[in-house]
PDB file of C-alpha atoms in Angstrom:
ATOM      1  CA  UNK U  16       1.491  -7.977   9.061  1.00 92.00           C
ATOM      2  CA  UNK U  17       5.231  -7.389   9.494  1.00 92.00           C
ATOM      3  CA  UNK U  18       5.896  -8.330   5.869  1.00 93.00           C
ATOM      4  CA  UNK U  19       3.087  -5.995   4.810  1.00 95.00           C
ATOM      5  CA  UNK U  20       4.643  -3.167   6.843  1.00 94.00           C
ATOM      6  CA  UNK U  21       8.003  -3.720   5.135  1.00 94.00           C
ATOM      7  CA  UNK U  22       6.323  -3.597   1.714  1.00 95.00           C
ATOM      8  CA  UNK U  23       4.533  -0.361   2.667  1.00 95.00           C
ATOM      9  CA  UNK U  24       7.789   1.150   3.912  1.00 94.00           C
ATOM     10  CA  UNK U  25       9.432   0.339   0.568  1.00 93.00           C
ATOM     11  CA  UNK U  26       6.519   2.063  -1.167  1.00 94.00           C
ATOM     12  CA  UNK U  27       6.879   5.173   0.979  1.00 94.00           C
ATOM     13  CA  UNK U  28      10.669   5.240   0.555  1.00 92.00           C
ATOM     14  CA  UNK U  29      10.196   5.198  -3.211  1.00 93.00           C
ATOM     15  CA  UNK U  30       7.529   7.912  -2.930  1.00 93.00           C
ATOM     16  CA  UNK U  31       9.945  10.221  -1.054  1.00 89.00           C
ATOM     17  CA  UNK U  32      13.090   9.250  -2.941  1.00 86.00           C
ATOM     18  CA  UNK U  33      14.083  12.880  -3.639  1.00 88.00           C
ATOM     19  CA  UNK U  34      15.403  15.293  -1.018  1.00 87.00           C
ATOM     20  CA  UNK U  35      12.486  17.677  -1.572  1.00 88.00           C
ATOM     21  CA  UNK U  36       9.938  14.898  -0.980  1.00 90.00           C
ATOM     22  CA  UNK U  37      11.774  13.497   2.059  1.00 90.00           C
ATOM     23  CA  UNK U  38      11.971  16.936   3.694  1.00 90.00           C
ATOM     24  CA  UNK U  39       8.148  17.095   3.694  1.00 92.00           C
ATOM     25  CA  UNK U  40       7.864  14.030   5.959  1.00 94.00           C
ATOM     26  CA  UNK U  41       7.679  14.535   9.724  1.00 93.00           C
ATOM     27  CA  UNK U  42      10.671  13.080  11.509  1.00 92.00           C
ATOM     28  CA  UNK U  43       8.558  12.683  14.654  1.00 93.00           C
ATOM     29  CA  UNK U  44       5.899  10.655  12.821  1.00 95.00           C
ATOM     30  CA  UNK U  45       8.445   8.166  11.480  1.00 94.00           C
ATOM     31  CA  UNK U  46      10.291   8.181  14.805  1.00 93.00           C
ATOM     32  CA  UNK U  47       7.076   7.496  16.709  1.00 93.00           C
ATOM     33  CA  UNK U  48       6.372   4.462  14.557  1.00 94.00           C
ATOM     34  CA  UNK U  49       9.961   3.255  15.014  1.00 94.00           C
ATOM     35  CA  UNK U  50       9.613   3.584  18.806  1.00 94.00           C
ATOM     36  CA  UNK U  51       6.347   1.621  18.670  1.00 94.00           C
ATOM     37  CA  UNK U  52       8.002  -1.165  16.658  1.00 94.00           C
ATOM     38  CA  UNK U  53      10.955  -1.243  19.057  1.00 94.00           C
ATOM     39  CA  UNK U  54       8.626  -1.600  22.052  1.00 93.00           C
ATOM     40  CA  UNK U  55       6.740  -4.415  20.303  1.00 93.00           C
ATOM     41  CA  UNK U  56      10.054  -6.119  19.546  1.00 94.00           C
ATOM     42  CA  UNK U  57      11.044  -5.990  23.232  1.00 93.00           C
ATOM     43  CA  UNK U  58       7.581  -7.184  24.298  1.00 91.00           C
ATOM     44  CA  UNK U  59       7.784 -10.214  22.011  1.00 92.00           C
ATOM     45  CA  UNK U  60      11.281 -11.038  23.289  1.00 92.00           C
ATOM     46  CA  UNK U  61       9.908 -11.045  26.849  1.00 90.00           C
ATOM     47  CA  UNK U  62       7.027 -13.267  25.729  1.00 89.00           C
ATOM     48  CA  UNK U  63       9.588 -15.718  24.301  1.00 88.00           C
ATOM     49  CA  UNK U  64      10.900 -16.251  27.826  1.00 86.00           C
ATOM     50  CA  UNK U  65       7.473 -16.371  29.484  1.00 84.00           C
ATOM     51  CA  UNK U  66       5.678 -18.686  27.032  1.00 83.00           C
ATOM     52  CA  UNK U  67       8.161 -21.328  25.940  1.00 83.00           C
ATOM     53  CA  UNK U  68       5.713 -23.340  23.763  1.00 84.00           C
ATOM     54  CA  UNK U  69       5.216 -20.231  21.595  1.00 83.00           C
ATOM     55  CA  UNK U  70       8.911 -19.329  21.456  1.00 89.00           C
ATOM     56  CA  UNK U  71       9.284 -19.723  17.678  1.00 89.00           C
ATOM     57  CA  UNK U  72       6.232 -17.572  16.884  1.00 88.00           C
ATOM     58  CA  UNK U  73       7.212 -14.727  19.208  1.00 90.00           C
ATOM     59  CA  UNK U  74      10.882 -14.875  18.200  1.00 92.00           C
ATOM     60  CA  UNK U  75      10.028 -14.554  14.512  1.00 93.00           C
ATOM     61  CA  UNK U  76       7.819 -11.498  15.146  1.00 92.00           C
ATOM     62  CA  UNK U  77      10.550  -9.956  17.321  1.00 93.00           C
ATOM     63  CA  UNK U  78      13.049 -10.499  14.500  1.00 94.00           C
ATOM     64  CA  UNK U  79      10.787  -8.851  11.919  1.00 94.00           C
ATOM     65  CA  UNK U  80      10.127  -5.897  14.237  1.00 94.00           C
ATOM     66  CA  UNK U  81      13.886  -5.555  14.806  1.00 94.00           C
ATOM     67  CA  UNK U  82      14.450  -5.427  11.052  1.00 93.00           C
ATOM     68  CA  UNK U  83      11.648  -2.884  10.570  1.00 94.00           C
ATOM     69  CA  UNK U  84      12.787  -0.333  13.140  1.00 92.00           C
ATOM     70  CA  UNK U  85      16.569  -0.827  13.131  1.00 90.00           C
ATOM     71  CA  UNK U  86      17.104  -1.095   9.371  1.00 90.00           C
ATOM     72  CA  UNK U  87      14.219   0.578   7.558  1.00 92.00           C
ATOM     73  CA  UNK U  88      12.736   3.192   9.880  1.00 92.00           C
ATOM     74  CA  UNK U  89      15.941   4.513  11.452  1.00 90.00           C
ATOM     75  CA  UNK U  90      17.464   4.668   7.962  1.00 89.00           C
ATOM     76  CA  UNK U  91      14.396   6.588   6.766  1.00 92.00           C
ATOM     77  CA  UNK U  92      14.744   8.980   9.705  1.00 91.00           C
ATOM     78  CA  UNK U  93      18.347   9.636   8.711  1.00 89.00           C
ATOM     79  CA  UNK U  94      17.273  10.311   5.109  1.00 89.00           C
ATOM     80  CA  UNK U  95      14.699  12.838   6.355  1.00 90.00           C
ATOM     81  CA  UNK U  96      17.293  14.446   8.627  1.00 87.00           C
ATOM     82  CA  UNK U  97      19.783  14.723   5.764  1.00 84.00           C
ATOM     83  CA  UNK U  98      17.180  16.199   3.400  1.00 85.00           C
ATOM     84  CA  UNK U  99      16.582  19.071   5.818  1.00 78.00           C
ATOM     85  CA  UNK U 100      20.294  19.745   6.129  1.00 75.00           C
ATOM     86  CA  UNK U 101      21.201  19.086   2.498  1.00 64.00           C
ATOM     87  CA  UNK U 102      23.828  21.831   2.171  1.00 48.00           C
ATOM     88  CA  UNK U 103      25.707  20.879   5.313  1.00 52.00           C
ATOM     89  CA  UNK U 104      25.296  17.184   4.546  1.00 48.00           C
ATOM     90  CA  UNK U 105      26.771  17.648   1.076  1.00 49.00           C
ATOM     91  CA  UNK U 106      29.806  19.441   2.422  1.00 47.00           C
ATOM     92  CA  UNK U 107      30.200  17.167   5.426  1.00 54.00           C
ATOM     93  CA  UNK U 108      32.908  14.558   5.613  1.00 66.00           C
ATOM     94  CA  UNK U 109      32.329  10.888   6.243  1.00 64.00           C
ATOM     95  CA  UNK U 110      33.113  11.413   9.936  1.00 71.00           C
ATOM     96  CA  UNK U 111      30.530  14.194  10.092  1.00 70.00           C
ATOM     97  CA  UNK U 112      27.826  11.969   8.628  1.00 73.00           C
ATOM     98  CA  UNK U 113      28.814   9.216  11.021  1.00 77.00           C
ATOM     99  CA  UNK U 114      28.464  11.602  13.970  1.00 80.00           C
ATOM    100  CA  UNK U 115      25.017  12.674  12.746  1.00 78.00           C
ATOM    101  CA  UNK U 116      23.919   9.048  12.502  1.00 80.00           C
ATOM    102  CA  UNK U 117      25.334   8.289  15.959  1.00 84.00           C
ATOM    103  CA  UNK U 118      23.471  11.281  17.421  1.00 84.00           C
ATOM    104  CA  UNK U 119      20.221  10.123  15.806  1.00 85.00           C
ATOM    105  CA  UNK U 120      20.687   6.625  17.260  1.00 85.00           C
ATOM    106  CA  UNK U 121      21.499   8.024  20.708  1.00 89.00           C
ATOM    107  CA  UNK U 122      18.355  10.178  20.787  1.00 90.00           C
ATOM    108  CA  UNK U 123      16.210   7.314  19.535  1.00 91.00           C
ATOM    109  CA  UNK U 124      17.394   4.833  22.175  1.00 91.00           C
ATOM    110  CA  UNK U 125      17.212   7.466  24.924  1.00 92.00           C
ATOM    111  CA  UNK U 126      13.514   8.007  24.133  1.00 92.00           C
ATOM    112  CA  UNK U 127      13.005   4.229  23.911  1.00 92.00           C
ATOM    113  CA  UNK U 128      14.497   3.559  27.357  1.00 92.00           C
ATOM    114  CA  UNK U 129      12.530   6.475  28.838  1.00 92.00           C
ATOM    115  CA  UNK U 130       9.293   4.971  27.494  1.00 91.00           C
ATOM    116  CA  UNK U 131      10.240   1.540  28.862  1.00 90.00           C
ATOM    117  CA  UNK U 132      10.605   3.013  32.352  1.00 90.00           C
ATOM    118  CA  UNK U 133       7.362   4.937  31.841  1.00 88.00           C
ATOM    119  CA  UNK U 134       5.484   1.750  30.933  1.00 86.00           C
ATOM    120  CA  UNK U 135       6.988  -0.041  33.942  1.00 87.00           C
ATOM    121  CA  UNK U 136       6.144   2.636  36.517  1.00 89.00           C
ATOM    122  CA  UNK U 137       2.796   3.654  35.007  1.00 87.00           C
ATOM    123  CA  UNK U 138       1.464   0.184  34.205  1.00 83.00           C
ATOM    124  CA  UNK U 139      -1.928   1.136  35.613  1.00 86.00           C
ATOM    125  CA  UNK U 140      -2.259   3.756  32.873  1.00 88.00           C
ATOM    126  CA  UNK U 141      -1.207   1.436  30.062  1.00 88.00           C
ATOM    127  CA  UNK U 142      -4.252   2.278  27.914  1.00 91.00           C
ATOM    128  CA  UNK U 143      -3.389   5.995  28.012  1.00 92.00           C
ATOM    129  CA  UNK U 144       0.220   5.235  27.017  1.00 92.00           C
ATOM    130  CA  UNK U 145      -0.968   3.043  24.126  1.00 93.00           C
ATOM    131  CA  UNK U 146      -3.257   5.806  22.842  1.00 94.00           C
ATOM    132  CA  UNK U 147      -0.306   8.202  23.068  1.00 94.00           C
ATOM    133  CA  UNK U 148       1.931   5.796  21.119  1.00 93.00           C
ATOM    134  CA  UNK U 149      -0.775   5.433  18.470  1.00 95.00           C
ATOM    135  CA  UNK U 150      -0.766   9.203  17.875  1.00 95.00           C
ATOM    136  CA  UNK U 151       2.049   8.840  15.338  1.00 95.00           C
ATOM    137  CA  UNK U 152       0.230  10.781  12.565  1.00 96.00           C
ATOM    138  CA  UNK U 153      -0.343  13.877  14.735  1.00 96.00           C
ATOM    139  CA  UNK U 154       3.141  15.391  14.132  1.00 96.00           C
ATOM    140  CA  UNK U 155       2.656  15.036  10.346  1.00 95.00           C
ATOM    141  CA  UNK U 156      -0.774  16.716  10.562  1.00 96.00           C
ATOM    142  CA  UNK U 157       0.703  19.609  12.555  1.00 95.00           C
ATOM    143  CA  UNK U 158       3.659  19.910  10.174  1.00 94.00           C
ATOM    144  CA  UNK U 159       1.319  19.996   7.163  1.00 94.00           C
ATOM    145  CA  UNK U 160      -0.765  22.751   8.756  1.00 94.00           C
ATOM    146  CA  UNK U 161       2.125  24.903   9.947  1.00 93.00           C
ATOM    147  CA  UNK U 162       4.184  24.652   6.747  1.00 92.00           C
ATOM    148  CA  UNK U 163       1.341  24.368   4.214  1.00 91.00           C
ATOM    149  CA  UNK U 164       2.408  20.939   2.904  1.00 90.00           C
ATOM    150  CA  UNK U 165       0.295  18.721   0.656  1.00 88.00           C
ATOM    151  CA  UNK U 166       0.850  15.083  -0.366  1.00 91.00           C
ATOM    152  CA  UNK U 167       3.799  14.440   1.984  1.00 92.00           C
ATOM    153  CA  UNK U 168       2.968  10.732   2.299  1.00 93.00           C
ATOM    154  CA  UNK U 169       1.791   8.001  -0.020  1.00 93.00           C
ATOM    155  CA  UNK U 170      -1.909   7.360   0.686  1.00 93.00           C
ATOM    156  CA  UNK U 171      -1.542   3.583   0.473  1.00 95.00           C
ATOM    157  CA  UNK U 172       1.225   3.809   3.053  1.00 95.00           C
ATOM    158  CA  UNK U 173      -0.924   5.901   5.412  1.00 95.00           C
ATOM    159  CA  UNK U 174      -4.012   3.671   5.238  1.00 96.00           C
ATOM    160  CA  UNK U 175      -2.145   0.354   5.070  1.00 96.00           C
ATOM    161  CA  UNK U 176       0.291   1.130   7.887  1.00 96.00           C
ATOM    162  CA  UNK U 177      -2.514   2.379  10.135  1.00 96.00           C
ATOM    163  CA  UNK U 178      -4.539  -0.797   9.590  1.00 96.00           C
ATOM    164  CA  UNK U 179      -1.513  -3.082  10.022  1.00 95.00           C
ATOM    165  CA  UNK U 180      -0.493  -1.424  13.297  1.00 94.00           C
ATOM    166  CA  UNK U 181      -3.991  -1.899  14.754  1.00 95.00           C
ATOM    167  CA  UNK U 182      -3.875  -5.695  14.410  1.00 94.00           C
ATOM    168  CA  UNK U 183      -1.854  -6.407  17.585  1.00 92.00           C
ATOM    169  CA  UNK U 184      -3.799  -4.172  20.035  1.00 93.00           C
ATOM    170  CA  UNK U 185      -7.141  -5.286  18.581  1.00 94.00           C
ATOM    171  CA  UNK U 186      -6.092  -8.918  19.054  1.00 92.00           C
ATOM    172  CA  UNK U 187      -4.953  -8.285  22.641  1.00 91.00           C
ATOM    173  CA  UNK U 188      -7.954  -6.197  23.689  1.00 91.00           C
ATOM    174  CA  UNK U 189     -10.678  -7.607  21.461  1.00 91.00           C
ATOM    175  CA  UNK U 190     -10.094 -11.326  20.911  1.00 88.00           C
ATOM    176  CA  UNK U 191     -11.723 -13.278  23.786  1.00 85.00           C
ATOM    177  CA  UNK U 192      -9.612 -16.391  23.149  1.00 84.00           C
ATOM    178  CA  UNK U 193      -6.051 -15.115  22.889  1.00 84.00           C
ATOM    179  CA  UNK U 194      -2.849 -16.040  24.733  1.00 81.00           C
ATOM    180  CA  UNK U 195      -3.131 -13.182  27.249  1.00 81.00           C
ATOM    181  CA  UNK U 196      -5.300 -15.276  29.582  1.00 77.00           C
ATOM    182  CA  UNK U 197      -2.267 -17.569  30.028  1.00 76.00           C
ATOM    183  CA  UNK U 198      -0.413 -14.644  31.601  1.00 77.00           C
ATOM    184  CA  UNK U 199      -3.302 -13.039  33.505  1.00 76.00           C
ATOM    185  CA  UNK U 200      -6.049 -15.299  34.810  1.00 75.00           C
ATOM    186  CA  UNK U 201      -8.474 -12.401  35.309  1.00 76.00           C
ATOM    187  CA  UNK U 202      -8.115 -11.173  31.710  1.00 81.00           C
ATOM    188  CA  UNK U 203     -11.274  -9.840  30.045  1.00 85.00           C
ATOM    189  CA  UNK U 204     -11.627  -8.281  26.572  1.00 87.00           C
ATOM    190  CA  UNK U 205     -11.873  -4.487  26.570  1.00 89.00           C
ATOM    191  CA  UNK U 206     -14.003  -3.557  23.581  1.00 92.00           C
ATOM    192  CA  UNK U 207     -14.096   0.108  24.598  1.00 94.00           C
ATOM    193  CA  UNK U 208     -10.338   0.252  24.138  1.00 93.00           C
ATOM    194  CA  UNK U 209     -10.725  -1.308  20.679  1.00 95.00           C
ATOM    195  CA  UNK U 210     -13.295   1.325  19.690  1.00 96.00           C
ATOM    196  CA  UNK U 211     -11.133   4.115  21.121  1.00 96.00           C
ATOM    197  CA  UNK U 212      -8.035   2.939  19.214  1.00 96.00           C
ATOM    198  CA  UNK U 213      -9.807   2.484  15.881  1.00 96.00           C
ATOM    199  CA  UNK U 214     -11.597   5.829  16.264  1.00 97.00           C
ATOM    200  CA  UNK U 215      -8.430   7.713  17.235  1.00 97.00           C
ATOM    201  CA  UNK U 216      -6.253   6.270  14.464  1.00 96.00           C
ATOM    202  CA  UNK U 217      -9.126   6.587  11.962  1.00 96.00           C
ATOM    203  CA  UNK U 218      -9.554  10.257  12.873  1.00 97.00           C
ATOM    204  CA  UNK U 219      -5.850  10.905  12.299  1.00 96.00           C
ATOM    205  CA  UNK U 220      -5.975   9.181   8.908  1.00 96.00           C
ATOM    206  CA  UNK U 221      -9.117  11.088   7.925  1.00 96.00           C
ATOM    207  CA  UNK U 222      -7.569  14.459   8.808  1.00 95.00           C
ATOM    208  CA  UNK U 223      -4.269  13.571   7.119  1.00 95.00           C
ATOM    209  CA  UNK U 224      -5.931  12.513   3.865  1.00 94.00           C
ATOM    210  CA  UNK U 225      -8.393  15.410   3.910  1.00 94.00           C
ATOM    211  CA  UNK U 226      -5.457  17.816   4.068  1.00 94.00           C
ATOM    212  CA  UNK U 227      -4.470  16.568   0.603  1.00 90.00           C
ATOM    213  CA  UNK U 228      -7.896  17.343  -0.863  1.00 90.00           C
ATOM    214  CA  UNK U 229      -9.112  20.363   1.144  1.00 90.00           C
ATOM    215  CA  UNK U 230      -5.778  22.008   1.878  1.00 90.00           C
ATOM    216  CA  UNK U 231      -3.372  21.559   4.801  1.00 91.00           C
ATOM    217  CA  UNK U 232      -4.889  24.454   6.796  1.00 90.00           C
ATOM    218  CA  UNK U 233      -8.584  23.818   6.093  1.00 87.00           C
ATOM    219  CA  UNK U 234      -9.379  23.136   9.752  1.00 84.00           C
TER     220      UNK U 234
END
């Protein structure tokens, strides 16, 4: 799934290779997915320490997630940021671009650490937090409607990335014979959470794709 996500990111990067195309992509949508990948990377690193027999499997997934968010997605966020400030970016010096990139990194990791504390202190509301994290297409839908944008994202990227990102939560909440019972003896599958996740992400994808056909402000 990680390799598939990298391939889909390459496809989307090629789709928005021009400044005009990149400026139509929501920075919050890409940032939300990067935050989600960063949290999954940290979670798999913690699992490496807790489940030693599965160290190699969890470490490899953590490495792929690190590559996805730290190399591809943060770089894509910087491209989007530059496309919206093309005139200033063109005239800016190397030090100016470096400061912009440093500011983007600082904001990203500040949000990441805030969410880590949120997950820790609000562990009883983990399902609500997960549904919030899986709302990454909402900013793009709102941006399309407010600015009248059509075809901001590659459709294969939208559908493929949505499906790939659902694999981990569906495995955790829906598979009755997964590794979670090794950590929590009272673990039980939560099929309602699986239905809620698939329905919520599916609704976002449906609205996002329908904006291409019916118009960004049809609703």
